[in-house]
Amino acid sequence: MTLYYRTYSWGTTSPKITEEEVQFLNHLVDKKNWRIVQLPNGYFQTEYLNPNKDNDWVDVTRRETIEGAEAAIDASVEHYSKKLEFAKGPVVVKTFE
């Protein structure tokens, strides 16, 4: 019996992220592009301004309190900051001789 093995390497030294994606992430990292609106049911919705269209807001999450909504925005900004940092390339944490 012949067995066939194939391996894949998912890691790369240069991330595959376009300039358009970098601009979008830079837009999301800026907290002034976010807002919180109250819905008729009493929940609070977080939204970001779509950079491609004027005055077009994209809804992201819904929370019961305004504090929860603001915490969600802060977490989103932190998440997108990490993605933007990753776009610069891998970080060497240890080398061997």
Short mmCIF file of C-alpha atoms in Angstrom, two decimals:
data_model
loop_
_atom_site.label_atom_id
_atom_site.label_comp_id
_atom_site.label_asym_id
_atom_site.label_seq_id
_atom_site.Cartn_x
_atom_site.Cartn_y
_atom_site.Cartn_z
CA MET A 1 0.00 0.00 0.00
CA THR A 2 1.28 3.46 -0.90
CA LEU A 3 0.53 6.35 1.42
CA TYR A 4 0.58 9.90 0.18
CA TYR A 5 1.31 12.72 2.62
CA ARG A 6 1.03 16.37 1.88
CA THR A 7 1.99 19.15 4.25
CA TYR A 8 1.00 22.76 4.31
CA SER A 9 2.71 25.72 5.89
CA TRP A 10 0.27 28.33 7.11
CA GLY A 11 2.85 30.69 8.57
CA THR A 12 4.57 33.23 6.37
CA THR A 13 7.24 35.81 6.89
CA SER A 14 5.26 38.46 5.03
CA PRO A 15 1.58 38.86 5.86
CA LYS A 16 -0.87 38.87 2.98
CA ILE A 17 -2.70 42.08 3.79
CA THR A 18 -3.53 44.74 1.25
CA GLU A 19 -3.01 48.47 1.61
CA GLU A 20 -6.79 48.90 1.55
CA GLU A 21 -7.14 46.57 4.55
CA VAL A 22 -4.43 48.49 6.42
CA GLN A 23 -6.31 51.76 5.80
CA PHE A 24 -9.54 50.16 7.02
CA LEU A 25 -7.86 48.89 10.20
CA ASN A 26 -6.35 52.35 10.81
CA HIS A 27 -9.87 53.75 10.49
CA LEU A 28 -11.28 51.27 13.03
CA VAL A 29 -8.47 51.88 15.52
CA ASP A 30 -9.43 55.55 15.79
CA LYS A 31 -12.12 55.78 18.48
CA LYS A 32 -13.61 58.95 16.98
CA ASN A 33 -15.00 56.77 14.16
CA TRP A 34 -17.23 54.89 16.64
CA ARG A 35 -20.52 55.81 18.27
CA ILE A 36 -23.15 54.37 20.61
CA VAL A 37 -26.87 54.70 19.85
CA GLN A 38 -29.82 53.69 21.97
CA LEU A 39 -32.32 51.39 20.29
CA PRO A 40 -36.11 51.52 20.87
CA ASN A 41 -35.90 48.33 22.98
CA GLY A 42 -33.52 50.05 25.43
CA TYR A 43 -30.34 48.31 24.28
CA PHE A 44 -27.25 50.22 23.20
CA GLN A 45 -25.71 49.55 19.81
CA THR A 46 -22.09 50.21 18.85
CA GLU A 47 -21.44 51.37 15.30
CA TYR A 48 -18.47 52.50 13.25
CA LEU A 49 -18.45 55.01 10.40
CA ASN A 50 -18.02 53.33 7.02
CA PRO A 51 -14.93 54.97 5.48
CA ASN A 52 -16.18 54.36 1.93
CA LYS A 53 -19.56 56.08 2.30
CA ASP A 54 -20.49 59.38 3.90
CA ASN A 55 -22.68 59.15 7.01
CA ASP A 56 -23.15 55.38 6.67
CA TRP A 57 -22.84 53.69 10.06
CA VAL A 58 -22.27 49.94 10.37
CA ASP A 59 -23.70 48.23 13.46
CA VAL A 60 -21.37 45.92 15.35
CA THR A 61 -22.69 44.88 18.77
CA ARG A 62 -25.63 45.39 21.12
CA ARG A 63 -25.26 45.72 24.88
CA GLU A 64 -27.66 46.21 27.79
CA THR A 65 -25.75 49.14 29.32
CA ILE A 66 -23.88 52.10 27.94
CA GLU A 67 -20.84 51.03 29.99
CA GLY A 68 -20.97 47.62 28.31
CA ALA A 69 -21.20 49.25 24.90
CA GLU A 70 -18.20 51.46 25.60
CA ALA A 71 -16.23 48.45 26.86
CA ALA A 72 -17.12 46.65 23.62
CA ILE A 73 -15.77 49.56 21.58
CA ASP A 74 -12.57 49.60 23.63
CA ALA A 75 -12.15 45.85 23.09
CA SER A 76 -12.77 46.25 19.36
CA VAL A 77 -10.20 49.05 19.10
CA GLU A 78 -7.67 46.86 20.95
CA HIS A 79 -8.46 43.88 18.69
CA TYR A 80 -8.00 45.89 15.50
CA SER A 81 -4.80 47.44 16.88
CA LYS A 82 -3.37 43.94 17.31
CA LYS A 83 -4.36 43.01 13.75
CA LEU A 84 -2.67 46.17 12.49
CA GLU A 85 0.48 45.33 14.47
CA PHE A 86 0.48 41.82 12.99
CA ALA A 87 0.36 43.30 9.49
CA LYS A 88 3.85 44.69 10.08
CA GLY A 89 5.19 41.14 10.18
CA PRO A 90 6.05 38.49 12.71
CA VAL A 91 7.70 39.33 16.01
CA VAL A 92 10.83 37.33 16.83
CA VAL A 93 10.49 36.10 20.39
CA LYS A 94 13.50 33.79 20.56
CA THR A 95 16.46 32.84 18.40
CA PHE A 96 18.85 29.91 18.67
CA GLU A 97 22.52 29.62 17.87
#
